[in-house]
Amino acid sequence: MIKQIPTRVLDSCFDLMFDFVDQRLPPLQRNFSPVEELDKPLIITSVEGQIPDDFPEGFYVRNGSNPLFGGFKSSKSILGQSNHTWIEGEGMLHAIYFNKSSNDSSWTVSYNNKYVHSETFKLEKQKKRPSFLPAIEGHSAAILAAYLFNWLRFGKANKDISNTSVFELAGKLYAAAESHLPQEIDLFTLQTLGEYDVNGAWNRPFTSHPKKVPGTGELVIIGVDAVKPYVELGVISADGKRLLHKVDLQYKRSSICHDLGITHRYNVLLDCPLTIDVGRLVRGGPLIKYEGDQYARIGVMPRYGGASSIQWFGVEPNITFHILNCFEDGSEVVVRGCRARESIIPGPEMGIDKFEWFSEGFKPWKSIPQGQNDGSSRDGSLLSRCYEWRLNTETGDVKERYLTGAEFPLDFPMLNEEFIGSRNKYGYTQVVDADASSRSGMGKYGGLAKLYLEEPDRSSQGGNSSEGFVKVEYHMFPENIFCSGAAFVPKLGGSEEDDGWIISFVHNEATDISQVYIVDAKSFSPEPVAKISIPCRVPYGFHGSYIPLPLRSSYL
C-alpha cells in the first residue's frame, strides 16, 4: 500500500511550487510517443508470407515505456527543473497471440495491449494528472525536492513503472523493472494481478533480467538500492513460492546492475562504474553518473554462496547492460555480453544539449576520422559491440576481447534459452542503426544479427580470421524500418540449437505501419517467413519474450 500521509497543506504547497510542462519530441522520435490502451483484443487479418506449421502456439509479449497524459513531462520550480526520461514511462505490454485450429491447422492471430496497472499508475490515473515529480534527471536541488515531496506524499521516491521486461516462472507471467517489485500479469488478458514479493520474503527492487537455473528451474535475482545494502542476491524456488537464499553482496557502491549471468554452478555479477550516489546529489552533482575513470569488475560466486565467496576479477572500465550468456570452460568462466565505452543512462548533465549529446554518442564509427576513435572522443561512445571475458578461477587471470567488429553496433542479445548457462554455438542481437540513431538522438535498431560463436570471421581479404572476431550473419531491414523487443522462439521438438525463429515488433517510419516479423533462425538472411500487420501503431520498447501455451514446465 502507498503510505497515506498527504495532507491538503502538502498538496497545496506542491501545486504552488511545481508546474508540469510537456516535453516535445522531434519528428524523428515520433514512434517513441505513447499510444492508448485498447478496450479489447484486435483480430489480425493481414499476414504476408506464412506462419510456419511447426510454430508453437502461444504469445509474443514485449514491455516498454508508454507515459501517461500524452507524453513525458518536465517539472519546473524555483529549485530548477527535473525531467522524465524514456526509461521512466509507465509500462505497457504489447502482445500477439497465436492460436491454431484443431480442424484445418489455420492460425488465428490477435493483438492486445495493456498498461501495467501498478499502485502508482492507479493513483495517477485516479487523479487524472501527473503527481510524482521526476527524480532521476535534472538540477540537483530539483531532484532532492522531488525525492522529498514524493516520499512525503506517497511514501516512495519514484513511481512503480514495471516497463522493462517480462519473464515466466512456474506458469505465471511477470512484468519487471529494477526500480520496484515485479507485477504478475494474466497470461490471456494482460490484466495486472498484483505485486510479486515471493510471499513477503523479498522487499526490495528486483532485476529486469532474472535467470532460470538449468536443470532445477530456480530463479536467480538481484536487487539494487541507493542505500546499503546496495546489492542483494536471491534464489527463488522453481514453484515461485519460496526464497531459498538471500545475501548482501557487500558492494562498495550502488552500482546499477541491469543484468546478471549464471552457469551450472555459479552466479556471475557485474560491477560497472554506473553509480547511484545520494551524497553526490546533495553535493550538487547528478544522482546517477557513469564514472569511466573508476573501476569495473566481474564477480563469480557459488549459487548459494555469501559475499566472502565471491571471486572478483578486475576488467577494463566499461558499461555492459546486457549479458548474452555465461558458461564454464575448464577452470574458466566465460562471460559474453554487449559492451560500450559510455552509458546511455542517465544522459547528459543539465545544461548540455540532450539531442547533441546523444547524436554524438550514436555517431557511426565509419564516419569517425582515423585516429579519433581511440576513446578520446565521445563520438560513437554509446554504441556497443559483443565482447568476451574469460575469468580463470584458478589463477585469477582475465582475458578479454571483442567478438565482433566495428561495422555494426549490436545490443539486446538473446539466445535459445535452453542453453542459458551452457556453452552455446549461436547468439542473436538487434543491430543498432547508428546513422538513424545519431540523426534522431535516440537508439534505433535497423536489423538483426546471428553470431556464430564457434566459427571465426573469414570475411576479410584472403579469408583469414579478422582480429579474432566471430562470424556474424545479418538480417537487415529496409530503410526507415526499426525493431524492438526481439526474442528467440524455439521450435517444439527441435534437435539443433538454432531450430526456431526470431520474432520482433517492427515499425515503418515512412508508412507509420507497425508489424511483427518472424525470421527463420536457420535461414537467417532472407526475407521474414511472415510479416504480420497490426491495425494500430506500436511504439518502440525494451525487452520481449515468447510464451508457449499451454505452458510445458517440468517445474510446475
Coordinates of C-alpha atoms in Angstrom, one line a residue:
M1 CA 0.0 0.0 0.0
I2 CA 1.2 3.5 -0.7
K3 CA 1.7 5.3 2.5
Q4 CA -1.3 7.6 3.1
I5 CA 0.3 10.7 4.5
P6 CA -0.5 13.6 2.1
T7 CA -2.4 16.5 3.5
R8 CA -4.3 19.4 2.0
V9 CA -1.5 21.7 3.0
L10 CA 1.2 19.5 1.4
D11 CA -0.8 19.2 -1.8
S12 CA -1.4 22.9 -1.9
C13 CA 2.4 23.5 -1.5
F14 CA 3.0 21.1 -4.2
D15 CA 0.6 22.8 -6.6
L16 CA 2.0 26.2 -5.8
M17 CA 5.7 25.2 -6.2
F18 CA 5.7 22.9 -9.2
D19 CA 4.5 23.2 -12.8
F20 CA 4.4 20.2 -15.2
V21 CA 5.2 21.0 -18.9
D22 CA 5.2 18.7 -21.9
Q23 CA 8.5 17.6 -23.4
R24 CA 8.3 18.0 -27.2
L25 CA 9.6 15.1 -29.3
P26 CA 11.4 15.8 -32.5
P27 CA 9.8 14.4 -35.7
L28 CA 12.3 11.5 -35.9
Q29 CA 11.3 10.4 -32.4
R30 CA 7.6 10.1 -33.2
N31 CA 7.4 6.4 -32.6
F32 CA 8.7 6.8 -29.1
S33 CA 5.4 8.6 -28.2
P34 CA 2.7 6.8 -26.3
V35 CA -0.5 5.1 -27.6
E36 CA -3.9 4.5 -26.0
E37 CA -4.8 1.3 -24.2
L38 CA -7.1 -1.0 -26.1
D39 CA -10.6 -1.9 -24.8
K40 CA -10.4 -5.4 -26.3
P41 CA -8.1 -7.5 -28.5
L42 CA -7.9 -6.9 -32.2
I43 CA -8.1 -9.8 -34.7
I44 CA -5.3 -9.7 -37.2
T45 CA -6.2 -10.3 -40.8
S46 CA -3.2 -9.1 -42.7
V47 CA -0.3 -11.7 -42.9
E48 CA 2.3 -11.5 -45.6
G49 CA 4.0 -14.9 -46.1
Q50 CA 3.0 -17.8 -43.9
I51 CA 3.2 -18.6 -40.2
P52 CA 5.1 -21.9 -40.1
D53 CA 3.1 -25.0 -39.3
D54 CA 5.5 -26.0 -36.6
F55 CA 5.5 -22.6 -35.0
P56 CA 4.4 -23.1 -31.3
E57 CA 1.0 -21.9 -30.1
G58 CA 1.4 -19.1 -27.6
F59 CA 2.0 -15.4 -27.4
Y60 CA 4.8 -12.9 -28.0
V61 CA 4.8 -10.1 -25.4
R62 CA 7.0 -7.1 -25.2
N63 CA 7.3 -4.5 -22.5
G64 CA 8.0 -0.8 -23.0
S65 CA 7.7 2.8 -21.9
N66 CA 4.3 4.4 -22.5
P67 CA 3.9 7.6 -20.4
L68 CA 0.5 8.7 -19.2
F69 CA -1.1 12.0 -20.0
G70 CA 0.1 12.3 -23.6
G71 CA 3.9 12.0 -23.1
F72 CA 6.8 12.8 -20.9
K73 CA 6.8 15.8 -18.6
S74 CA 9.3 18.2 -17.0
S75 CA 8.7 19.7 -13.6
K76 CA 9.7 23.3 -13.1
S77 CA 10.0 25.3 -9.8
I78 CA 12.2 27.9 -8.1
L79 CA 14.6 25.0 -7.4
G80 CA 15.2 24.2 -11.0
Q81 CA 13.9 21.6 -13.4
S82 CA 13.7 17.8 -13.4
N83 CA 12.7 15.7 -16.4
H84 CA 11.2 12.4 -17.2
T85 CA 13.5 10.2 -19.3
W86 CA 12.3 7.5 -21.7
I87 CA 13.1 4.7 -19.2
E88 CA 10.5 6.3 -16.8
G89 CA 7.3 5.9 -18.8
E90 CA 4.6 3.7 -17.4
G91 CA 4.9 0.1 -18.6
M92 CA 2.7 -1.1 -21.4
L93 CA 2.6 -4.7 -22.6
H94 CA 2.0 -5.4 -26.4
A95 CA 1.2 -9.0 -27.2
I96 CA 0.5 -11.1 -30.3
Y97 CA -1.4 -14.3 -29.7
F98 CA -1.1 -17.3 -32.0
N99 CA -3.9 -19.9 -31.8
K100 CA -4.0 -22.9 -34.2
S101 CA -7.3 -24.5 -35.3
S102 CA -7.5 -28.2 -34.5
N103 CA -9.6 -28.8 -37.7
D104 CA -7.6 -27.3 -40.5
S105 CA -4.4 -26.1 -38.9
S106 CA -5.2 -22.5 -39.8
W107 CA -3.9 -19.7 -37.5
T108 CA -6.0 -17.1 -35.6
V109 CA -3.8 -14.2 -34.7
S110 CA -4.8 -11.4 -32.3
Y111 CA -3.2 -8.3 -30.8
N112 CA -3.7 -6.7 -27.5
N113 CA -2.0 -4.0 -25.3
K114 CA -2.4 -3.1 -21.7
Y115 CA -0.8 -0.8 -19.2
V116 CA 0.8 -2.4 -16.2
H117 CA -1.6 -1.2 -13.5
S118 CA 0.8 -0.7 -10.6
E119 CA -0.3 1.1 -7.5
T120 CA 1.2 4.4 -8.6
F121 CA -0.3 4.0 -12.0
K122 CA -3.8 3.7 -10.5
L123 CA -3.1 6.6 -8.2
E124 CA -2.2 9.0 -11.0
K125 CA -4.9 7.6 -13.2
Q126 CA -7.4 8.4 -10.5
K127 CA -6.0 11.9 -10.0
K128 CA -6.1 12.4 -13.8
R129 CA -2.8 14.3 -13.8
P130 CA 0.9 13.8 -13.0
S131 CA 1.6 13.5 -9.3
F132 CA 5.1 12.1 -9.0
L133 CA 7.9 14.5 -9.6
P134 CA 10.7 13.3 -12.0
A135 CA 13.5 12.2 -9.7
I136 CA 16.4 11.0 -12.0
E137 CA 17.4 13.7 -14.4
G138 CA 17.6 17.4 -13.6
H139 CA 19.1 20.1 -11.4
S140 CA 20.3 18.7 -8.1
A141 CA 18.1 20.8 -5.9
A142 CA 15.0 19.9 -8.0
I143 CA 15.9 16.2 -7.7
L144 CA 16.2 16.4 -4.0
A145 CA 12.9 18.2 -3.8
A146 CA 11.3 15.5 -5.9
Y147 CA 12.6 12.8 -3.6
L148 CA 11.3 14.7 -0.5
F149 CA 7.8 15.5 -1.9
N150 CA 7.4 12.0 -3.4
W151 CA 8.2 10.5 -0.1
L152 CA 6.1 12.8 2.0
R153 CA 3.1 12.5 -0.3
F154 CA 3.3 8.8 -1.3
G155 CA 5.9 7.0 0.8
K156 CA 8.2 6.3 -2.1
A157 CA 10.8 8.2 -4.1
N158 CA 9.5 7.3 -7.5
K159 CA 6.8 5.6 -9.5
D160 CA 6.4 1.8 -9.8
I161 CA 6.8 1.5 -13.6
S162 CA 7.4 -2.2 -14.4
N163 CA 8.2 -1.2 -18.0
T164 CA 11.4 -3.1 -19.0
S165 CA 10.9 -6.8 -19.4
V166 CA 8.7 -9.8 -18.9
F167 CA 9.6 -13.3 -17.5
E168 CA 7.8 -16.5 -16.8
L169 CA 8.1 -18.5 -13.5
A170 CA 6.1 -21.6 -12.6
G171 CA 3.5 -20.9 -15.3
K172 CA 3.0 -17.2 -14.3
L173 CA 3.9 -14.1 -16.2
Y174 CA 5.6 -11.1 -14.6
A175 CA 6.4 -7.5 -15.8
A176 CA 9.6 -6.1 -14.3
A177 CA 11.8 -3.0 -14.0
E178 CA 14.6 -2.9 -11.5
S179 CA 13.3 0.1 -9.6
H180 CA 10.5 -1.9 -8.0
L181 CA 8.9 -5.4 -7.4
P182 CA 7.5 -7.2 -10.5
Q183 CA 3.8 -7.2 -11.3
E184 CA 2.0 -10.5 -12.0
I185 CA 0.2 -10.4 -15.4
D186 CA -2.7 -12.5 -16.5
L187 CA -1.5 -14.7 -19.4
F188 CA -4.6 -14.3 -21.5
T189 CA -5.9 -10.8 -20.8
L190 CA -2.7 -8.9 -19.8
Q191 CA -4.5 -7.6 -16.7
T192 CA -2.3 -6.8 -13.8
L193 CA -2.9 -9.2 -10.8
G194 CA -0.6 -7.6 -8.2
E195 CA 2.9 -7.3 -6.9
Y196 CA 5.2 -10.3 -6.6
D197 CA 7.3 -10.3 -3.4
V198 CA 7.9 -14.1 -3.1
N199 CA 5.2 -14.3 -0.3
G200 CA 6.7 -11.4 1.6
A201 CA 10.3 -12.6 1.5
W202 CA 11.7 -10.1 -1.0
N203 CA 11.0 -6.4 -0.1
R204 CA 13.4 -4.5 -2.3
P205 CA 14.0 -3.8 -6.1
F206 CA 14.0 -6.7 -8.4
T207 CA 16.2 -7.2 -11.5
S208 CA 14.7 -6.9 -15.0
H209 CA 16.8 -9.9 -16.1
P210 CA 16.3 -12.8 -13.7
K211 CA 17.9 -16.1 -14.8
K212 CA 16.3 -19.5 -14.6
V213 CA 18.8 -22.2 -13.5
P214 CA 19.3 -25.0 -16.0
G215 CA 18.0 -28.3 -14.6
T216 CA 16.4 -27.0 -11.3
G217 CA 14.2 -24.2 -12.6
E218 CA 15.2 -22.0 -9.7
L219 CA 15.3 -18.2 -10.4
V220 CA 18.4 -16.1 -9.6
I221 CA 17.6 -12.5 -8.9
I222 CA 19.4 -9.3 -7.7
G223 CA 18.1 -6.1 -6.3
V224 CA 19.9 -2.7 -6.4
D225 CA 19.2 0.1 -4.0
A226 CA 20.6 3.6 -3.4
V227 CA 21.3 2.9 0.2
K228 CA 23.0 0.0 1.9
P229 CA 22.8 -2.9 1.4
Y230 CA 23.4 -1.7 -2.2
V231 CA 23.1 -5.1 -4.0
E232 CA 21.5 -8.3 -2.7
L233 CA 21.1 -11.6 -4.5
G234 CA 18.3 -14.1 -4.1
V235 CA 17.4 -17.6 -5.3
I236 CA 13.7 -18.3 -5.7
S237 CA 12.3 -21.9 -5.7
A238 CA 11.1 -23.3 -9.1
D239 CA 7.5 -23.1 -7.9
G240 CA 7.9 -19.4 -7.2
K241 CA 6.7 -19.7 -3.6
R242 CA 9.9 -19.6 -1.5
L243 CA 13.0 -17.5 -1.3
L244 CA 15.7 -20.2 -0.8
H245 CA 18.7 -17.9 -0.4
K246 CA 19.2 -14.1 0.2
V247 CA 22.6 -12.5 0.7
D248 CA 24.0 -9.0 0.8
L249 CA 26.8 -9.0 -1.8
Q250 CA 28.6 -6.1 0.1
Y251 CA 29.2 -3.9 -2.9
K252 CA 31.3 -0.8 -2.1
R253 CA 29.0 1.4 -4.1
S254 CA 25.5 1.4 -5.5
S255 CA 26.3 0.1 -9.0
I256 CA 23.4 -0.2 -11.4
C257 CA 23.4 -3.9 -12.3
H258 CA 20.8 -4.3 -15.1
D259 CA 21.7 -7.9 -15.8
L260 CA 23.4 -10.9 -14.2
G261 CA 24.6 -14.2 -15.5
I262 CA 24.6 -17.8 -14.4
T263 CA 26.4 -21.0 -15.2
H264 CA 25.6 -24.5 -13.9
R265 CA 27.4 -23.8 -10.7
Y266 CA 27.9 -20.1 -10.4
N267 CA 26.2 -16.7 -10.3
V268 CA 28.0 -14.0 -12.4
L269 CA 27.9 -10.4 -11.2
L270 CA 28.6 -7.2 -12.9
D271 CA 30.0 -4.1 -11.1
C272 CA 30.4 -1.4 -13.7
P273 CA 31.0 2.3 -12.8
L274 CA 27.4 3.5 -13.4
T275 CA 26.5 4.5 -9.9
I276 CA 23.7 5.9 -7.8
D277 CA 25.1 8.3 -5.1
V278 CA 22.7 10.3 -2.9
G279 CA 25.7 12.0 -1.3
R280 CA 26.9 13.2 -4.7
L281 CA 23.4 14.6 -5.3
V282 CA 23.4 16.5 -2.0
R283 CA 26.8 18.0 -3.0
G284 CA 25.3 19.3 -6.2
G285 CA 26.2 16.5 -8.6
P286 CA 23.9 14.1 -10.5
L287 CA 22.1 11.2 -8.7
I288 CA 23.2 8.8 -11.4
K289 CA 26.5 9.1 -13.2
Y290 CA 28.8 7.0 -15.4
E291 CA 32.3 7.3 -14.0
G292 CA 34.5 6.0 -16.7
D293 CA 37.7 6.6 -14.8
Q294 CA 36.6 4.3 -12.0
Y295 CA 37.0 0.5 -11.7
A296 CA 34.9 -2.2 -13.2
R297 CA 34.9 -5.8 -12.1
I298 CA 33.1 -9.1 -12.6
G299 CA 32.3 -11.5 -9.8
V300 CA 31.9 -15.3 -9.8
M301 CA 30.2 -16.9 -6.8
P302 CA 28.7 -20.3 -6.0
R303 CA 25.0 -20.4 -6.4
Y304 CA 24.3 -20.3 -2.6
G305 CA 27.5 -18.5 -1.6
G306 CA 27.9 -15.4 0.5
A307 CA 29.8 -12.2 -0.1
S308 CA 33.0 -13.7 1.1
S309 CA 32.8 -16.5 -1.5
I310 CA 32.8 -14.0 -4.5
Q311 CA 35.9 -14.1 -6.6
W312 CA 36.3 -10.7 -8.2
F313 CA 38.1 -10.1 -11.4
G314 CA 39.2 -6.5 -12.4
V315 CA 38.3 -5.7 -16.0
E316 CA 38.8 -2.6 -18.2
P317 CA 36.3 0.1 -17.4
N318 CA 33.1 -0.3 -19.4
I319 CA 29.3 -0.3 -19.2
T320 CA 27.7 -3.6 -20.0
F321 CA 23.9 -3.6 -19.7
H322 CA 23.2 -6.9 -21.3
I323 CA 24.8 -10.4 -21.0
L324 CA 24.4 -12.8 -23.8
N325 CA 25.4 -15.9 -21.9
C326 CA 27.9 -17.4 -19.4
F327 CA 29.3 -20.9 -19.1
E328 CA 32.2 -22.9 -17.6
D329 CA 35.1 -23.9 -19.8
G330 CA 37.5 -25.9 -17.6
S331 CA 38.9 -23.5 -15.0
E332 CA 37.5 -20.5 -16.8
V333 CA 34.1 -18.9 -16.5
V334 CA 33.3 -17.3 -19.9
V335 CA 31.1 -14.2 -19.9
R336 CA 29.8 -12.7 -23.2
G337 CA 27.8 -9.5 -23.4
C338 CA 27.3 -6.2 -25.2
R339 CA 29.9 -3.6 -24.0
A340 CA 30.1 0.1 -24.6
R341 CA 32.5 2.9 -23.6
E342 CA 29.9 5.2 -22.1
S343 CA 26.4 4.7 -20.6
I344 CA 23.3 5.8 -22.3
I345 CA 21.8 6.3 -18.9
P346 CA 21.2 8.9 -17.4
G347 CA 22.1 11.0 -20.4
P348 CA 23.9 14.4 -20.3
E349 CA 24.1 16.6 -17.2
M350 CA 21.8 19.6 -17.1
G351 CA 22.9 22.5 -19.3
I352 CA 24.2 20.2 -22.0
D353 CA 22.1 19.9 -25.2
K354 CA 20.5 16.4 -24.9
F355 CA 19.9 16.0 -28.6
E356 CA 23.5 16.8 -29.5
W357 CA 24.9 14.6 -26.7
F358 CA 23.0 11.5 -27.9
S359 CA 23.8 12.3 -31.5
E360 CA 27.5 12.4 -30.8
G361 CA 27.3 9.2 -28.7
F362 CA 25.5 7.4 -31.6
K363 CA 27.7 8.8 -34.3
P364 CA 28.6 5.9 -36.7
W365 CA 32.1 4.5 -36.3
K366 CA 32.6 4.6 -40.0
S367 CA 32.2 8.4 -40.0
I368 CA 34.8 9.0 -37.4
P369 CA 38.2 10.0 -38.8
Q370 CA 41.0 7.5 -38.4
G371 CA 42.8 8.1 -35.2
Q372 CA 39.9 9.8 -33.4
N373 CA 38.1 6.6 -32.4
D374 CA 40.6 5.7 -29.7
G375 CA 38.3 6.6 -26.8
S376 CA 39.5 10.2 -26.5
S377 CA 36.3 11.4 -28.3
R378 CA 32.6 11.0 -27.3
D379 CA 31.8 10.1 -30.9
G380 CA 30.3 6.6 -31.1
S381 CA 30.8 6.1 -27.3
L382 CA 27.3 4.9 -26.7
L383 CA 27.5 2.2 -29.3
S384 CA 28.2 -1.4 -28.1
R385 CA 29.9 -4.4 -29.5
C386 CA 29.8 -8.1 -28.4
Y387 CA 32.6 -8.8 -26.0
E388 CA 34.1 -11.8 -24.2
W389 CA 35.7 -12.1 -20.8
R390 CA 37.5 -15.3 -19.7
L391 CA 37.9 -15.4 -16.0
N392 CA 40.3 -18.1 -14.7
T393 CA 39.1 -19.1 -11.2
E394 CA 42.4 -21.0 -10.5
T395 CA 44.9 -18.3 -11.5
G396 CA 42.8 -15.1 -11.2
D397 CA 43.8 -14.1 -14.8
V398 CA 41.4 -12.3 -17.1
K399 CA 41.4 -12.5 -20.9
E400 CA 39.1 -10.0 -22.7
R401 CA 38.4 -9.3 -26.3
Y402 CA 35.9 -8.1 -28.8
L403 CA 33.9 -10.8 -30.5
T404 CA 32.5 -8.5 -33.3
G405 CA 34.0 -5.7 -35.4
A406 CA 33.0 -2.0 -35.6
E407 CA 31.0 -2.3 -38.8
F408 CA 27.7 -2.7 -36.9
P409 CA 27.0 -1.9 -33.3
L410 CA 25.0 -4.7 -31.5
D411 CA 22.8 -4.8 -28.4
F412 CA 19.8 -6.5 -26.8
P413 CA 21.3 -10.0 -27.1
M414 CA 19.2 -13.2 -27.0
L415 CA 19.7 -17.0 -27.4
N416 CA 17.8 -20.2 -27.3
E417 CA 17.1 -20.2 -23.6
E418 CA 17.6 -24.0 -23.3
F419 CA 21.3 -23.1 -23.5
I420 CA 21.4 -20.4 -20.7
G421 CA 24.4 -21.3 -18.5
S422 CA 25.8 -23.7 -21.1
R423 CA 28.2 -23.4 -24.0
N424 CA 26.2 -22.1 -26.9
K425 CA 27.0 -22.0 -30.6
Y426 CA 24.7 -19.2 -31.6
G427 CA 23.7 -15.8 -30.2
Y428 CA 21.4 -13.2 -31.7
T429 CA 21.2 -9.4 -31.2
Q430 CA 19.5 -6.3 -32.5
V431 CA 21.6 -4.2 -34.8
V432 CA 21.9 -0.5 -34.0
D433 CA 21.3 1.8 -36.9
A434 CA 24.0 4.3 -35.9
D435 CA 23.0 6.8 -38.7
A436 CA 19.4 6.8 -37.8
S437 CA 20.2 6.9 -34.1
S438 CA 22.5 9.8 -34.5
R439 CA 20.0 11.8 -36.6
S440 CA 17.2 11.2 -34.1
G441 CA 19.1 11.3 -30.9
M442 CA 17.5 8.0 -29.7
G443 CA 18.6 4.4 -30.2
K444 CA 17.1 2.7 -33.3
Y445 CA 17.6 -0.9 -34.4
G446 CA 17.7 -1.5 -38.1
G447 CA 18.2 -5.2 -38.2
L448 CA 19.1 -8.5 -36.5
A449 CA 22.4 -10.3 -36.2
K450 CA 23.2 -14.0 -35.8
L451 CA 26.6 -14.7 -34.1
Y452 CA 28.3 -18.0 -34.9
L453 CA 30.3 -18.2 -31.7
E454 CA 32.3 -21.3 -32.6
E455 CA 33.2 -20.0 -36.1
P456 CA 35.9 -17.4 -36.9
D457 CA 35.1 -14.4 -39.1
R458 CA 36.7 -15.1 -42.5
S459 CA 35.1 -12.2 -44.4
S460 CA 38.4 -10.3 -44.6
Q461 CA 40.5 -10.3 -47.7
G462 CA 42.3 -13.7 -48.1
G463 CA 39.8 -15.5 -45.9
N464 CA 41.9 -15.1 -42.8
S465 CA 40.3 -14.7 -39.4
S466 CA 39.6 -11.0 -38.8
E467 CA 41.2 -9.9 -35.5
G468 CA 39.8 -12.9 -33.7
F469 CA 36.2 -11.9 -34.4
V470 CA 33.5 -14.5 -34.8
K471 CA 31.3 -15.0 -37.9
V472 CA 28.2 -12.7 -38.0
E473 CA 25.2 -13.1 -40.3
Y474 CA 22.9 -10.1 -40.7
H475 CA 19.2 -9.7 -41.4
M476 CA 18.9 -6.0 -42.3
F477 CA 15.6 -4.2 -42.7
P478 CA 14.8 -1.8 -45.5
E479 CA 15.3 1.9 -44.8
N480 CA 13.2 3.5 -42.1
I481 CA 12.2 0.2 -40.6
F482 CA 13.3 -0.5 -37.0
C483 CA 12.7 -3.2 -34.4
S484 CA 12.4 -3.6 -30.7
G485 CA 12.0 -6.5 -28.2
A486 CA 13.3 -9.3 -30.4
A487 CA 13.1 -12.8 -28.9
F488 CA 14.1 -16.3 -29.8
V489 CA 11.2 -18.8 -30.3
P490 CA 12.4 -22.4 -30.1
K491 CA 10.8 -25.0 -32.4
L492 CA 8.9 -27.6 -30.5
G493 CA 10.9 -30.9 -30.8
G494 CA 13.8 -29.1 -32.4
S495 CA 17.0 -31.1 -32.5
E496 CA 19.5 -28.3 -33.0
E497 CA 20.3 -25.1 -31.2
D498 CA 19.1 -22.8 -33.9
D499 CA 15.9 -24.7 -34.7
G500 CA 13.5 -21.8 -34.2
W501 CA 12.7 -18.2 -35.2
I502 CA 13.4 -14.7 -34.1
I503 CA 10.2 -12.7 -33.6
S504 CA 10.1 -8.9 -33.2
F505 CA 7.9 -5.9 -33.4
V506 CA 9.0 -3.5 -36.2
H507 CA 7.8 -0.1 -37.3
N508 CA 8.0 1.5 -40.7
E509 CA 8.5 5.2 -40.1
A510 CA 7.8 6.1 -43.7
T511 CA 4.3 4.5 -43.7
D512 CA 3.6 4.6 -39.9
I513 CA 2.7 0.9 -40.1
S514 CA 3.7 -1.5 -37.3
Q515 CA 4.2 -5.2 -37.9
V516 CA 5.6 -8.4 -36.3
Y517 CA 8.3 -10.1 -38.2
I518 CA 9.1 -13.8 -37.9
V519 CA 12.6 -14.7 -39.1
D520 CA 13.9 -18.2 -39.6
A521 CA 16.9 -18.6 -37.3
K522 CA 18.5 -21.2 -39.6
S523 CA 17.9 -19.4 -42.9
F524 CA 18.6 -16.0 -41.3
S525 CA 19.4 -13.5 -44.1
P526 CA 16.4 -14.0 -46.4
E527 CA 13.0 -12.2 -46.1
P528 CA 11.0 -13.0 -42.9
V529 CA 8.8 -16.0 -43.3
A530 CA 5.9 -13.9 -42.1
K531 CA 5.1 -10.2 -41.7
I532 CA 2.0 -9.6 -39.6
S533 CA 0.5 -6.2 -39.9
I534 CA -1.0 -4.6 -36.8
P535 CA -4.0 -2.3 -37.2
C536 CA -2.6 0.3 -34.8
R537 CA 0.8 1.8 -34.1
V538 CA 3.2 0.0 -31.7
P539 CA 5.8 2.3 -30.1
Y540 CA 9.4 1.2 -29.7
G541 CA 10.1 -0.6 -26.4
F542 CA 12.5 -2.7 -24.5
H543 CA 12.5 -6.5 -24.0
G544 CA 10.2 -9.2 -25.2
S545 CA 9.6 -12.9 -24.7
Y546 CA 7.7 -15.7 -26.4
I547 CA 5.5 -17.7 -24.0
P548 CA 4.3 -21.1 -25.4
L549 CA 0.7 -22.1 -24.4
P550 CA -0.1 -24.3 -22.8
L551 CA 3.0 -23.9 -20.7
R552 CA 5.0 -27.1 -20.6
S553 CA 7.1 -26.6 -17.5
S554 CA 8.7 -29.6 -15.8
Y555 CA 8.9 -27.5 -12.6
L556 CA 5.1 -26.9 -12.2

